[in-house]
Amino acid sequence: MPAISIFRLLHVSSLWVYRAVTWSILACAFASALIILVVRFWVLPHMGEYREPIARQLSEATRQRVTIGNLDGHWSGLNLQLSLGDVVVYDHTNQPALRLQKVESTLSWWSLVLGEPRFDSIELFHPELNVRRDTHGVFSVAGIELNESADGGGVSDWLLRQNEISIRNASITWNDELRAAPELALTQVDFRLENDGSHHRFGLRAEPPAALATPLDVRGDFTGKTVTALAQWNGQVFTQLDYTDIAAWRAWVPFPVSFPHGKGAVRAWLTLNNGELAQITADVHLAQVTTRLGLDLPELDLAELKGRVGWKLLDDGYESLSTNRVAEAAGVSVGSLYQYFPNKEALLHGVMMQWGETAMTRVLALRETMAASNLVEGIKAVVRETVELNRENAKLHRVLLEQVPKVGALDGLEQMNRRFEELLAAWLE
């Protein structure tokens, strides 16, 4: 083919591409302008008529029945803002589970492409939320269970697909039936969640009861795709309390060591790998501290405890464990560690005894439940608590079972078994 023909062909092809792109841009601009005009002069004046269709779309996206009492909309720049009132979310028994008096939202243009309601922002005002963990370990918010069989990831995953969610001045009550703990109330709760695909960041500030602590500050950064696969999530949580009574939190928080007394400031970083707690680092400044590092160790009474402590789950097992590595991971000197644990066998023995004390404390917390139950229900409660203890840190539990005979801790294990048998005997009488 002559060179002149090639140049002519290239000229015609580039001209055709230019015209195609130009007309495509004009068509998109015309379609966008048409949509804006339709929404401005037809949809907004008749917004009330779209209340039921929008509620139906939300119900399909969240897999929960949703009703909307009133609906209003207006433009903010090129974004359509919706104001929803008297929003009710129903549970799977078709009973009202959550009522929201006011919801402000900015609709995303991606809703037209994806075929489901997507929002650039959702803002909730003054909600009252009840968060609960039942005796089977299943979490629920406002009566809506957040497990795979009940929720199927519906509400939870839909929320993770929205760009930003804010909650203003909420009241939250936490009921942990698994630990048989009293109700914990948090007030003046402000919460913000930002989602970018599988990357999620959140911040929370709340007022716990004055006897427990000053305002609580929690921030988190996670990666994960769905709540139905929490075992694949990774990230870090930061929490800060300028003043707190450590011992007062024992009903809700399983501490790795006994803290009968201690007040002061705490900052902590928690790292999660594949849904499991992998590392804890904490800066503490506590006064009037009473603690016990193991069942076979005496209590320590300290006027002040200040510094950094840490805990880390090692990937390569017990055999490669050394006191030097433990001291490095915990951020303390080897000499300080030697004062309490001269070798790794003593360290493992202390961990085992502390784990046993935690387990016994959890079981003892069931005494009232057992006393008020028949034999079958009482046994079920003990079994559920035992399974939950093992599930919370299965790797640690496995190492303890494998290594207890090797470090001469069988006497301590027998002591815990006797205490457990005495508890059951007293209940059966």
Coordinates of C-alpha atoms in Angstrom, one line a residue:
M1 CA 0.0 0.0 0.0
P2 CA 1.5 3.4 -0.9
A3 CA 2.6 5.6 2.0
I4 CA 0.1 8.3 1.0
S5 CA -2.8 5.9 1.3
I6 CA -1.7 4.9 4.8
F7 CA -1.6 8.6 5.9
R8 CA -5.0 9.2 4.4
L9 CA -6.3 6.2 6.3
L10 CA -4.8 7.3 9.6
H11 CA -6.2 10.7 9.1
V12 CA -9.7 9.4 8.4
S13 CA -9.5 7.0 11.4
S14 CA -8.3 9.7 13.9
L15 CA -11.0 12.0 12.6
W16 CA -13.7 9.3 13.2
V17 CA -12.4 8.6 16.7
Y18 CA -12.4 12.3 17.5
R19 CA -16.0 12.7 16.3
A20 CA -17.1 9.5 18.2
V21 CA -15.5 10.8 21.4
T22 CA -17.0 14.2 21.0
W23 CA -20.5 13.0 20.4
S24 CA -20.2 10.5 23.3
I25 CA -19.2 13.4 25.6
L26 CA -22.1 15.5 24.3
A27 CA -24.5 12.6 24.8
C28 CA -23.4 12.0 28.3
A29 CA -23.6 15.7 29.1
F30 CA -27.1 15.9 27.6
A31 CA -28.2 12.8 29.5
S32 CA -26.9 14.2 32.8
A33 CA -28.6 17.5 32.2
L34 CA -31.8 15.7 31.4
I35 CA -31.6 13.7 34.6
I36 CA -31.0 16.8 36.6
L37 CA -33.9 18.6 35.0
V38 CA -36.2 15.7 35.6
V39 CA -35.2 15.4 39.2
R40 CA -35.4 19.2 39.7
F41 CA -38.8 19.8 38.1
W42 CA -40.5 16.4 38.5
V43 CA -39.0 14.2 41.2
L44 CA -38.4 16.8 43.9
P45 CA -41.9 18.4 43.7
H46 CA -43.4 14.9 44.0
M47 CA -40.8 13.5 46.5
G48 CA -43.4 12.2 48.8
E49 CA -44.6 9.8 46.1
Y50 CA -41.2 8.1 46.1
R51 CA -41.2 7.3 49.8
E52 CA -42.4 3.7 49.3
P53 CA -40.1 2.9 46.3
I54 CA -37.1 4.2 48.2
A55 CA -38.0 2.2 51.3
R56 CA -38.5 -0.9 49.1
Q57 CA -35.0 -0.4 47.5
L58 CA -33.5 -0.1 51.0
S59 CA -35.2 -3.2 52.2
E60 CA -33.9 -5.2 49.2
A61 CA -30.3 -3.9 49.7
T62 CA -30.2 -4.5 53.4
R63 CA -32.4 -7.6 53.5
Q64 CA -34.4 -6.1 56.3
R65 CA -37.8 -4.5 56.1
V66 CA -37.4 -0.7 56.2
T67 CA -40.2 1.9 56.3
I68 CA -39.9 5.7 55.9
G69 CA -42.4 8.0 57.6
N70 CA -41.6 11.2 55.6
L71 CA -39.1 12.1 52.9
D72 CA -37.8 15.4 51.5
G73 CA -35.1 16.3 49.1
H74 CA -33.1 19.3 47.8
W75 CA -30.0 20.0 45.7
S76 CA -26.6 20.7 47.1
G77 CA -24.4 21.6 44.1
L78 CA -24.7 18.6 41.8
N79 CA -25.6 16.2 44.7
L80 CA -29.1 15.2 45.7
Q81 CA -29.6 15.4 49.5
L82 CA -32.4 13.4 51.1
S83 CA -33.9 14.0 54.5
L84 CA -35.7 11.0 56.0
G85 CA -37.9 11.1 59.0
D86 CA -39.3 8.4 61.3
V87 CA -37.3 5.5 59.7
V88 CA -38.0 2.1 61.1
V89 CA -35.9 -1.0 60.6
Y90 CA -37.7 -4.3 61.4
D91 CA -36.1 -7.6 62.6
H92 CA -36.7 -11.0 61.1
T93 CA -39.9 -11.5 63.2
N94 CA -41.2 -8.3 61.6
Q95 CA -41.0 -6.4 64.9
P96 CA -39.7 -2.8 65.0
A97 CA -36.0 -3.1 66.0
L98 CA -34.6 0.4 65.3
R99 CA -36.3 3.8 65.1
L100 CA -34.5 6.8 63.6
Q101 CA -36.2 10.1 64.0
K102 CA -33.9 11.9 61.5
V103 CA -31.5 10.7 58.8
E104 CA -29.6 13.1 56.5
S105 CA -28.0 11.6 53.4
T106 CA -26.3 12.5 50.1
L107 CA -27.3 10.2 47.3
S108 CA -24.4 8.9 45.1
W109 CA -24.6 8.9 41.3
W110 CA -23.3 5.3 41.5
S111 CA -26.8 4.3 42.5
L112 CA -27.9 4.6 38.8
V113 CA -25.0 2.4 37.7
L114 CA -25.1 -0.3 40.4
G115 CA -28.9 -0.5 40.7
E116 CA -28.9 -0.2 44.6
P117 CA -29.0 2.8 46.9
R118 CA -25.5 4.1 47.4
F119 CA -24.8 7.2 49.5
D120 CA -21.8 9.5 49.6
S121 CA -22.8 10.2 53.3
I122 CA -25.3 9.1 55.8
E123 CA -25.8 11.0 59.1
L124 CA -27.9 9.7 62.0
F125 CA -29.0 11.9 64.9
H126 CA -29.7 10.9 68.5
P127 CA -30.3 7.2 67.9
E128 CA -30.7 4.9 70.9
L129 CA -28.9 1.6 70.2
N130 CA -28.9 -1.6 72.2
V131 CA -25.9 -3.8 71.4
R132 CA -26.0 -7.4 72.8
R133 CA -24.0 -10.6 72.8
D134 CA -26.1 -13.6 73.7
T135 CA -25.1 -16.8 75.5
H136 CA -24.2 -18.3 72.1
G137 CA -21.7 -15.5 71.3
V138 CA -24.0 -14.0 68.6
F139 CA -23.9 -10.2 68.4
S140 CA -27.0 -8.1 67.6
V141 CA -27.6 -4.4 67.2
A142 CA -31.2 -3.1 68.0
G143 CA -32.4 -6.7 67.8
I144 CA -30.9 -7.4 64.4
E145 CA -28.4 -10.3 64.6
L146 CA -25.1 -9.8 62.9
N147 CA -24.2 -13.4 62.0
E148 CA -24.1 -15.1 58.7
S149 CA -27.2 -17.3 59.1
A150 CA -29.4 -14.4 60.3
D151 CA -28.1 -11.4 58.6
G152 CA -26.2 -13.0 55.7
G153 CA -24.1 -9.9 55.6
G154 CA -27.1 -7.8 54.4
V155 CA -27.4 -4.7 56.6
S156 CA -23.7 -4.9 57.7
D157 CA -22.2 -5.3 54.3
W158 CA -24.5 -2.7 52.8
L159 CA -23.3 -0.2 55.4
L160 CA -19.7 -1.1 54.4
R161 CA -20.5 -0.2 50.8
Q162 CA -21.4 3.4 51.7
N163 CA -18.7 6.1 51.5
E164 CA -19.3 7.7 54.9
I165 CA -21.5 7.1 57.9
S166 CA -21.8 9.4 60.9
I167 CA -23.7 9.0 64.2
R168 CA -24.3 12.1 66.3
N169 CA -25.0 12.2 70.0
A170 CA -26.2 8.5 70.3
S171 CA -26.9 6.5 73.4
I172 CA -25.6 2.9 73.4
T173 CA -26.3 0.1 75.9
W174 CA -24.0 -3.0 75.9
N175 CA -25.4 -6.3 77.3
D176 CA -23.0 -9.2 77.4
E177 CA -25.0 -12.2 78.4
L178 CA -22.1 -14.5 77.6
R179 CA -20.0 -13.0 80.4
A180 CA -23.1 -12.5 82.6
A181 CA -22.0 -8.9 82.9
P182 CA -24.2 -6.0 84.1
E183 CA -25.5 -3.5 81.5
L184 CA -23.0 -0.9 80.4
A185 CA -24.3 2.5 79.2
L186 CA -22.4 4.9 76.9
T187 CA -23.8 8.4 76.3
Q188 CA -22.9 11.3 74.0
V189 CA -21.6 8.8 71.5
D190 CA -20.1 10.3 68.2
F191 CA -19.1 7.7 65.6
R192 CA -17.7 8.1 62.1
L193 CA -17.0 5.3 59.6
E194 CA -15.2 5.8 56.2
N195 CA -15.2 3.1 53.6
D196 CA -13.1 2.8 50.5
G197 CA -13.6 -0.7 49.0
S198 CA -12.2 -3.2 51.4
H199 CA -10.5 -0.5 53.5
H200 CA -12.4 0.8 56.5
R201 CA -11.6 3.4 59.1
F202 CA -13.6 4.5 62.1
G203 CA -13.5 6.8 65.1
L204 CA -15.6 6.7 68.2
R205 CA -15.9 9.0 71.2
A206 CA -18.2 8.3 74.1
E207 CA -18.9 9.0 77.7
P208 CA -18.8 5.9 80.0
P209 CA -20.2 6.0 83.5
A210 CA -18.2 8.4 85.7
A211 CA -17.2 5.7 88.0
L212 CA -15.4 3.9 85.2
A213 CA -13.5 6.5 83.2
T214 CA -13.3 9.9 81.5
P215 CA -14.4 10.1 77.8
L216 CA -13.4 7.1 75.8
D217 CA -11.6 7.6 72.5
V218 CA -11.3 4.6 70.0
R219 CA -10.0 4.6 66.5
G220 CA -9.6 1.7 64.1
D221 CA -8.2 1.0 60.6
F222 CA -9.1 -2.4 59.0
T223 CA -9.1 -4.2 55.7
G224 CA -11.9 -6.7 55.1
K225 CA -14.6 -7.5 52.5
T226 CA -17.6 -8.8 54.4
V227 CA -18.7 -9.4 57.9
T228 CA -19.4 -13.0 57.0
A229 CA -15.7 -13.6 56.8
L230 CA -14.3 -11.8 59.8
A231 CA -11.5 -14.4 60.0
Q232 CA -10.0 -12.7 57.0
W233 CA -9.9 -9.2 58.5
N234 CA -6.7 -7.4 59.5
G235 CA -6.1 -4.1 61.1
Q236 CA -5.3 -2.1 64.3
V237 CA -7.4 -0.5 67.0
F238 CA -6.2 2.4 69.2
T239 CA -7.9 3.4 72.4
Q240 CA -7.2 6.1 75.0
L241 CA -8.5 6.8 78.4
D242 CA -7.1 9.8 80.3
Y243 CA -8.4 8.4 83.5
T244 CA -9.9 5.1 84.3
D245 CA -10.5 2.6 87.1
I246 CA -9.0 -0.6 85.7
A247 CA -10.6 -2.9 88.3
A248 CA -14.1 -1.5 87.5
W249 CA -13.8 -2.8 83.9
R250 CA -13.3 -6.4 84.9
A251 CA -17.0 -7.3 84.4
W252 CA -16.8 -6.5 80.7
V253 CA -13.1 -6.9 79.8
P254 CA -11.0 -10.1 80.2
F255 CA -7.7 -8.8 81.4
P256 CA -4.6 -11.0 80.8
V257 CA -3.5 -10.4 84.4
S258 CA -5.4 -9.8 87.6
F259 CA -6.0 -6.2 88.5
P260 CA -8.0 -5.9 91.7
H261 CA -7.1 -2.2 92.0
G262 CA -5.5 0.5 89.8
K263 CA -6.4 3.9 88.6
G264 CA -4.9 6.2 86.0
A265 CA -4.3 6.8 82.3
V266 CA -4.1 4.1 79.6
R267 CA -3.3 4.2 75.8
A268 CA -3.4 0.9 74.0
W269 CA -2.8 -0.4 70.4
L270 CA -4.4 -3.8 69.4
T271 CA -3.3 -5.5 66.2
L272 CA -5.5 -8.2 64.6
N273 CA -4.3 -10.7 62.0
N274 CA -6.8 -12.9 60.2
G275 CA -9.5 -12.0 62.7
E276 CA -7.4 -12.9 65.8
L277 CA -5.6 -10.7 68.3
A278 CA -1.9 -10.8 67.5
Q279 CA -0.3 -8.1 69.5
I280 CA -1.1 -5.6 72.3
T281 CA 1.0 -2.6 73.2
A282 CA 0.0 -0.3 76.1
D283 CA 1.3 2.8 77.7
V284 CA 0.1 3.0 81.3
H285 CA 0.4 5.5 84.2
L286 CA -1.4 4.0 87.1
A287 CA -1.5 4.7 90.8
Q288 CA -2.4 2.5 93.8
V289 CA -2.0 -0.6 91.8
T290 CA -2.7 -4.1 93.1
T291 CA -2.0 -7.0 90.7
R292 CA -1.1 -10.7 90.6
L293 CA 0.9 -12.1 87.7
G294 CA -0.2 -15.7 88.4
L295 CA -2.1 -17.9 90.8
D296 CA 1.0 -19.2 92.5
L297 CA 2.5 -15.7 92.8
P298 CA 1.8 -13.2 95.6
E299 CA -0.1 -10.0 95.0
L300 CA 2.0 -6.9 94.2
D301 CA 1.1 -3.6 95.8
L302 CA 2.6 -0.7 93.9
A303 CA 2.3 3.0 94.6
E304 CA 2.8 3.8 90.9
L305 CA 3.1 1.8 87.7
K306 CA 4.4 3.7 84.7
G307 CA 5.8 2.6 81.3
R308 CA 5.0 0.5 78.2
V309 CA 3.9 -3.2 78.3
G310 CA 3.3 -5.5 75.4
W311 CA 2.1 -8.9 74.3
K312 CA 2.7 -10.6 71.0
L313 CA 1.6 -13.9 69.4
L314 CA 4.7 -15.5 67.9
D315 CA 4.3 -17.2 64.6
D316 CA 7.0 -19.9 65.0
G317 CA 5.8 -21.6 68.1
Y318 CA 7.0 -22.5 71.6
E319 CA 10.2 -24.3 70.7
S320 CA 11.8 -21.1 69.3
L321 CA 10.5 -19.0 72.2
S322 CA 13.1 -17.3 74.4
T323 CA 13.0 -14.9 77.3
N324 CA 15.0 -12.4 75.1
R325 CA 12.4 -12.5 72.4
V326 CA 9.6 -12.1 74.9
A327 CA 11.4 -9.1 76.6
E328 CA 11.9 -7.5 73.1
A329 CA 8.3 -8.0 72.1
A330 CA 7.0 -6.7 75.5
G331 CA 9.3 -3.6 75.4
V332 CA 10.9 -4.4 78.7
S333 CA 14.5 -5.3 79.7
V334 CA 15.6 -8.9 80.1
G335 CA 16.6 -8.2 83.7
S336 CA 13.1 -7.0 84.6
L337 CA 11.6 -10.1 83.0
Y338 CA 14.1 -12.4 84.9
Q339 CA 12.8 -11.0 88.2
Y340 CA 9.6 -12.8 87.7
F341 CA 10.3 -15.5 85.1
P342 CA 13.9 -16.9 85.1
N343 CA 13.2 -19.0 82.0
K344 CA 10.6 -19.7 79.4
E345 CA 9.2 -22.7 81.3
A346 CA 8.4 -20.4 84.2
L347 CA 6.9 -17.9 81.8
L348 CA 4.7 -20.5 80.3
H349 CA 3.7 -21.8 83.7
G350 CA 2.7 -18.2 84.7
V351 CA 0.7 -17.8 81.5
M352 CA -1.1 -21.1 82.1
M353 CA -2.0 -20.2 85.7
Q354 CA -3.2 -16.8 84.6
W355 CA -5.3 -18.3 81.9
G356 CA -6.7 -20.7 84.4
E357 CA -7.6 -17.8 86.8
T358 CA -9.3 -16.0 83.9
A359 CA -11.3 -19.2 83.0
M360 CA -12.3 -19.7 86.6
T361 CA -13.4 -16.1 87.0
R362 CA -15.6 -16.5 83.9
V363 CA -17.1 -19.7 85.2
L364 CA -17.7 -18.3 88.7
A365 CA -19.6 -15.4 87.1
L366 CA -22.1 -18.0 86.0
R367 CA -23.1 -19.0 89.6
E368 CA -26.2 -16.9 89.6
T369 CA -27.3 -18.2 86.2
M370 CA -26.6 -21.8 87.4
A371 CA -28.5 -21.2 90.6
A372 CA -31.6 -20.0 88.8
S373 CA -31.5 -22.8 86.2
N374 CA -32.3 -26.4 86.1
L375 CA -29.5 -29.0 85.6
V376 CA -29.7 -29.2 81.8
E377 CA -29.6 -25.4 81.3
G378 CA -26.8 -25.0 83.9
I379 CA -24.7 -27.6 82.1
K380 CA -25.4 -25.9 78.8
A381 CA -24.2 -22.5 80.3
V382 CA -20.9 -24.0 81.5
V383 CA -20.3 -25.7 78.2
R384 CA -21.0 -22.6 76.2
E385 CA -18.6 -20.6 78.4
T386 CA -15.9 -23.2 78.1
V387 CA -16.2 -23.2 74.3
E388 CA -16.1 -19.4 74.2
L389 CA -12.9 -19.4 76.3
N390 CA -11.3 -21.8 73.9
R391 CA -12.5 -19.9 70.8
E392 CA -11.2 -16.5 72.0
N393 CA -7.6 -17.7 71.8
A394 CA -7.5 -21.1 70.3
K395 CA -3.8 -20.9 69.4
L396 CA -2.8 -20.1 73.0
H397 CA -5.0 -22.8 74.4
R398 CA -3.5 -25.4 72.1
V399 CA 0.1 -24.4 73.1
L400 CA -0.8 -24.6 76.8
L401 CA -2.3 -28.1 76.4
E402 CA 0.8 -29.3 74.5
Q403 CA 3.4 -27.8 76.9
V404 CA 1.9 -28.1 80.4
P405 CA 3.3 -31.6 81.0
K406 CA 6.8 -30.4 79.8
V407 CA 7.1 -27.5 82.2
G408 CA 5.8 -29.2 85.3
A409 CA 2.6 -27.3 85.6
L410 CA 0.4 -30.3 86.1
D411 CA 0.0 -29.5 89.8
G412 CA -1.4 -26.1 89.0
L413 CA -3.8 -27.7 86.4
E414 CA -5.0 -30.2 89.0
Q415 CA -5.6 -27.3 91.4
M416 CA -7.8 -25.6 88.9
N417 CA -9.7 -28.8 88.2
R418 CA -10.4 -29.3 91.9
R419 CA -11.8 -25.8 92.2
F420 CA -14.0 -26.4 89.2
E421 CA -15.2 -29.7 90.6
E422 CA -16.0 -28.0 94.0
L423 CA -18.0 -25.4 92.1
L424 CA -20.0 -28.0 90.3
A425 CA -20.5 -30.1 93.5
A426 CA -21.8 -27.1 95.3
W427 CA -24.3 -26.3 92.5
L428 CA -25.5 -29.9 92.3
E429 CA -26.2 -30.0 96.0

